[in-house]
Tab-separated table of C-alpha atoms in Angstrom:
chain	number	residue	atom	x	y	z
Q	1	MET	CA	25.171	16.879	-68.260
Q	2	ASN	CA	22.384	17.844	-65.811
Q	3	LYS	CA	22.193	15.257	-62.428
Q	4	ALA	CA	19.205	13.512	-63.232
Q	5	ARG	CA	20.755	12.259	-66.793
Q	6	SER	CA	23.778	11.504	-64.746
Q	7	ARG	CA	22.455	9.006	-62.486
Q	8	ARG	CA	19.676	7.472	-64.439
Q	9	GLY	CA	21.626	7.392	-67.368
Q	10	THR	CA	19.181	7.699	-70.361
Q	11	LEU	CA	16.691	9.176	-68.598
Q	12	SER	CA	15.570	13.131	-69.230
Q	13	ARG	CA	14.595	15.337	-66.637
Q	14	LEU	CA	10.934	15.242	-66.950
Q	15	PRO	CA	10.020	11.670	-66.292
Q	16	ASP	CA	12.641	11.762	-62.931
Q	17	VAL	CA	10.870	15.119	-62.330
Q	18	THR	CA	7.294	12.975	-62.756
Q	19	MET	CA	8.820	9.934	-60.975
Q	20	GLN	CA	9.853	12.360	-57.992
Q	21	VAL	CA	6.121	13.777	-58.394
Q	22	SER	CA	5.018	9.754	-57.791
Q	23	ARG	CA	6.549	9.044	-55.309
Q	24	THR	CA	5.316	11.948	-52.881
Q	25	THR	CA	1.665	11.020	-54.426
Q	26	VAL	CA	2.171	7.598	-53.415
Q	27	LEU	CA	3.624	8.642	-49.745
Q	28	ARG	CA	1.034	10.727	-49.142
Q	29	TRP	CA	-1.776	8.157	-50.152
Q	30	ILE	CA	0.351	5.992	-47.279
Q	31	LEU	CA	0.409	8.866	-44.820
Q	32	ALA	CA	-3.221	9.046	-45.674
Q	33	GLY	CA	-3.990	5.901	-45.195
Q	34	MET	CA	-2.085	5.564	-41.708
Q	35	ILE	CA	-4.110	8.740	-40.438
Q	36	GLY	CA	-7.432	7.073	-41.367
Q	37	LEU	CA	-6.466	3.801	-40.030
Q	38	SER	CA	-5.536	5.483	-36.796
Q	39	GLY	CA	-8.667	7.243	-36.960
Q	40	GLY	CA	-10.545	4.210	-37.300
Q	41	VAL	CA	-9.106	2.296	-33.805
Q	42	TRP	CA	-8.175	6.010	-32.025
Q	43	PRO	CA	-11.996	6.290	-30.514
Q	44	ALA	CA	-11.980	2.792	-29.483
Q	45	LEU	CA	-9.932	3.210	-27.304
Q	46	THR	CA	-10.630	6.512	-25.889
Q	47	PRO	CA	-14.047	7.731	-25.001
Q	48	SER	CA	-16.595	7.981	-27.193
Q	49	HIS	CA	-18.523	11.241	-25.744
Q	50	ALA	CA	-16.732	14.126	-23.753
Q	51	GLY	CA	-18.822	13.821	-21.185
Q	52	ASP	CA	-17.243	10.402	-20.417
Q	53	GLN	CA	-14.272	11.777	-18.598
Q	54	PRO	CA	-12.958	8.911	-15.889
Q	55	GLN	CA	-14.086	9.899	-12.471
Q	56	PRO	CA	-11.794	11.163	-10.049
Q	57	ARG	CA	-10.161	8.779	-7.755
Q	58	THR	CA	-11.709	9.431	-4.408
Q	59	ILE	CA	-8.844	9.825	-1.264
Q	60	GLN	CA	-10.306	10.463	2.308
Q	61	PHE	CA	-7.338	12.343	3.901
Q	62	THR	CA	-7.030	13.194	7.768
Q	63	LEU	CA	-5.533	16.370	9.669
Q	64	ASP	CA	-5.059	15.416	12.753
Q	65	ARG	CA	-5.534	18.005	14.497
Q	66	PRO	CA	-7.563	21.103	13.873
Q	67	LEU	CA	-5.747	23.239	10.496
Q	68	ASP	CA	-2.954	24.824	11.613
Q	69	ALA	CA	0.281	25.742	9.513
Q	70	ALA	CA	1.133	22.741	8.794
Q	71	ALA	CA	-1.777	21.537	6.544
Q	72	ALA	CA	-0.879	24.736	4.672
Q	73	PRO	CA	0.569	23.043	1.778
Q	74	PHE	CA	-2.899	20.495	1.891
Q	75	VAL	CA	-4.925	23.405	1.645
Q	76	MET	CA	-3.384	25.663	-0.557
Q	77	ALA	CA	-3.254	22.347	-3.069
Q	78	SER	CA	-6.921	21.770	-2.687
Q	79	VAL	CA	-8.075	25.240	-3.188
Q	80	GLY	CA	-5.442	25.692	-6.478
Q	81	GLY	CA	-7.226	22.464	-8.262
Q	82	LEU	CA	-4.472	20.615	-7.956
Q	83	PHE	CA	-5.275	17.267	-6.763
Q	84	SER	CA	-8.971	17.696	-9.186
Q	85	ALA	CA	-5.845	18.626	-12.223
Q	86	GLU	CA	-4.255	15.458	-10.955
Q	87	GLY	CA	-7.716	13.549	-11.007
Q	88	LEU	CA	-8.100	13.058	-7.426
Q	89	ALA	CA	-11.483	14.035	-5.140
Q	90	VAL	CA	-9.547	14.534	-1.688
Q	91	GLY	CA	-11.901	15.078	1.661
Q	92	THR	CA	-10.219	16.151	4.149
Q	93	ASN	CA	-11.621	15.687	8.357
Q	94	VAL	CA	-9.956	16.456	11.345
Q	95	ALA	CA	-9.199	13.923	14.249
Q	96	THR	CA	-9.166	14.204	17.636
Q	97	SER	CA	-5.224	13.563	18.125
Q	98	SER	CA	-2.608	11.374	16.246
Q	99	ALA	CA	-3.682	8.372	17.287
Q	100	ASP	CA	-7.111	8.496	16.427
Q	101	ALA	CA	-6.178	9.470	13.215
Q	102	ILE	CA	-3.814	6.666	12.740
Q	103	ALA	CA	-6.778	4.337	13.922
Q	104	ARG	CA	-8.660	5.984	11.197
Q	105	VAL	CA	-5.754	4.982	8.613
Q	106	ALA	CA	-5.704	1.105	10.236
Q	107	ASP	CA	-9.735	0.817	10.158
Q	108	GLY	CA	-9.655	1.743	6.631
Q	109	SER	CA	-12.160	4.838	7.345
Q	110	SER	CA	-9.517	7.309	5.462
Q	111	ASP	CA	-6.777	6.425	3.099
Q	112	PHE	CA	-3.964	8.855	4.282
Q	113	ALA	CA	-3.111	11.160	7.272
Q	114	LEU	CA	-0.755	13.708	8.708
Q	115	VAL	CA	0.292	12.903	12.599
Q	116	ASP	CA	3.073	13.331	14.196
Q	117	ILE	CA	5.453	10.687	13.639
Q	118	ASN	CA	5.856	10.293	17.183
Q	119	ALA	CA	2.655	8.761	17.561
Q	120	LEU	CA	2.895	6.180	14.614
Q	121	ILE	CA	6.156	4.918	16.091
Q	122	GLY	CA	3.940	4.395	19.704
Q	123	PHE	CA	1.466	2.914	17.551
Q	124	ARG	CA	3.355	0.590	14.917
Q	125	ASP	CA	5.384	-1.102	18.597
Q	126	LYS	CA	1.826	-2.100	20.028
Q	127	PRO	CA	1.197	-5.543	19.672
Q	128	GLY	CA	-1.218	-6.978	16.737
Q	129	ALA	CA	-0.455	-3.261	15.169
Q	130	ALA	CA	-2.092	-3.062	11.637
Q	131	PRO	CA	0.361	-2.475	9.201
Q	132	VAL	CA	0.643	1.227	8.951
Q	133	LYS	CA	3.433	3.020	7.684
Q	134	ALA	CA	5.199	6.506	7.112
Q	135	VAL	CA	5.279	7.830	3.432
Q	136	PHE	CA	6.268	10.924	3.331
Q	137	VAL	CA	7.752	13.072	6.006
Q	138	LEU	CA	6.908	16.840	6.095
Q	139	PHE	CA	9.581	18.531	7.308
Q	140	ASN	CA	13.163	17.799	7.429
Q	141	GLN	CA	13.161	19.442	10.692
Q	142	ALA	CA	10.901	19.777	13.445
Q	143	PRO	CA	9.229	22.987	13.677
Q	144	TYR	CA	8.823	22.586	17.624
Q	145	ALA	CA	9.334	26.159	19.290
Q	146	ILE	CA	9.443	27.691	23.066
Q	147	ILE	CA	7.649	31.415	23.000
Q	148	ALA	CA	6.843	33.464	25.869
Q	149	ARG	CA	6.262	36.808	26.719
Q	150	LYS	CA	8.595	39.251	26.449
Q	151	SER	CA	7.119	40.957	30.337
Q	152	ARG	CA	7.732	37.324	31.395
Q	153	GLY	CA	11.796	37.824	30.992
Q	154	ILE	CA	12.765	34.759	29.640
Q	155	LYS	CA	15.315	35.212	26.817
Q	156	ALA	CA	17.296	31.669	26.867
Q	157	LEU	CA	16.392	28.292	28.026
Q	158	ALA	CA	18.235	28.873	31.364
Q	159	ASP	CA	15.441	31.418	31.835
Q	160	MET	CA	12.869	27.970	31.826
Q	161	GLU	CA	13.273	27.875	35.178
Q	162	GLY	CA	10.555	28.448	38.064
Q	163	LYS	CA	8.355	29.484	35.527
Q	164	ASN	CA	5.511	27.095	34.071
Q	165	LEU	CA	4.958	25.273	30.680
Q	166	GLY	CA	2.346	25.011	28.261
Q	167	VAL	CA	1.643	23.141	25.779
Q	168	ALA	CA	-1.399	22.142	23.892
Q	169	GLU	CA	-3.661	19.039	24.672
Q	170	GLY	CA	-2.100	15.508	22.556
Q	171	ASP	CA	1.000	17.531	21.627
Q	172	LEU	CA	3.799	14.959	21.630
Q	173	SER	CA	6.418	17.480	21.885
Q	174	ILE	CA	5.897	17.479	25.353
Q	175	ARG	CA	8.040	13.769	25.564
Q	176	LEU	CA	11.003	15.974	23.844
Q	177	TRP	CA	11.178	18.645	26.962
Q	178	PRO	CA	13.121	16.495	29.451
Q	179	ALA	CA	15.931	15.525	26.361
Q	180	VAL	CA	16.329	19.115	25.599
Q	181	ALA	CA	16.364	20.063	29.489
Q	182	ARG	CA	18.626	17.830	30.429
Q	183	GLN	CA	20.616	18.999	27.487
Q	184	ASN	CA	20.747	22.957	28.003
Q	185	GLY	CA	21.570	21.975	31.982
Q	186	ILE	CA	17.558	22.547	33.351
Q	187	LYS	CA	16.711	20.973	36.590
Q	188	LEU	CA	12.990	19.399	35.234
Q	189	SER	CA	11.951	19.580	38.652
Q	190	SER	CA	12.534	23.100	38.500
Q	191	VAL	CA	9.765	24.275	35.482
């Protein structure tokens, strides 16, 4: 006895095949109807013309100093099209200092700024300071370095005694020097 007959009792195999085709046909019509309905609804949910792309979100980003290695991730993202791929139009400008960059965020002329976290702490410590906050830290460790020409004979921090220490204007890392000197047994008055 064939399987169709055992399942359907007295139905022959031919009506079972016909019934199977009918179910498939019905399922195809249901699927076609669903696709048709979604085709009618989908255009209402999307822009009607290919040229009606959503406008990119404009963001003003401020650097606290002229371009240097710290700005590399942002420059590469811009050049590589990563911002535009996310629907962002990022404009970049350069402030005169971290304090200037923070002030631009505080007054709304800039949306984000890359600044020295120490400057932000100082800004926030002032009475009536705007509610500007850090949302991302670029470096896990501060990239500070003391560099010297080989001809000056400085091979260790202790060799700094009797030498002049220079720092870029507006760079807040000089505030760390007293702690570094004390930690390494260097007299502040000798440098």
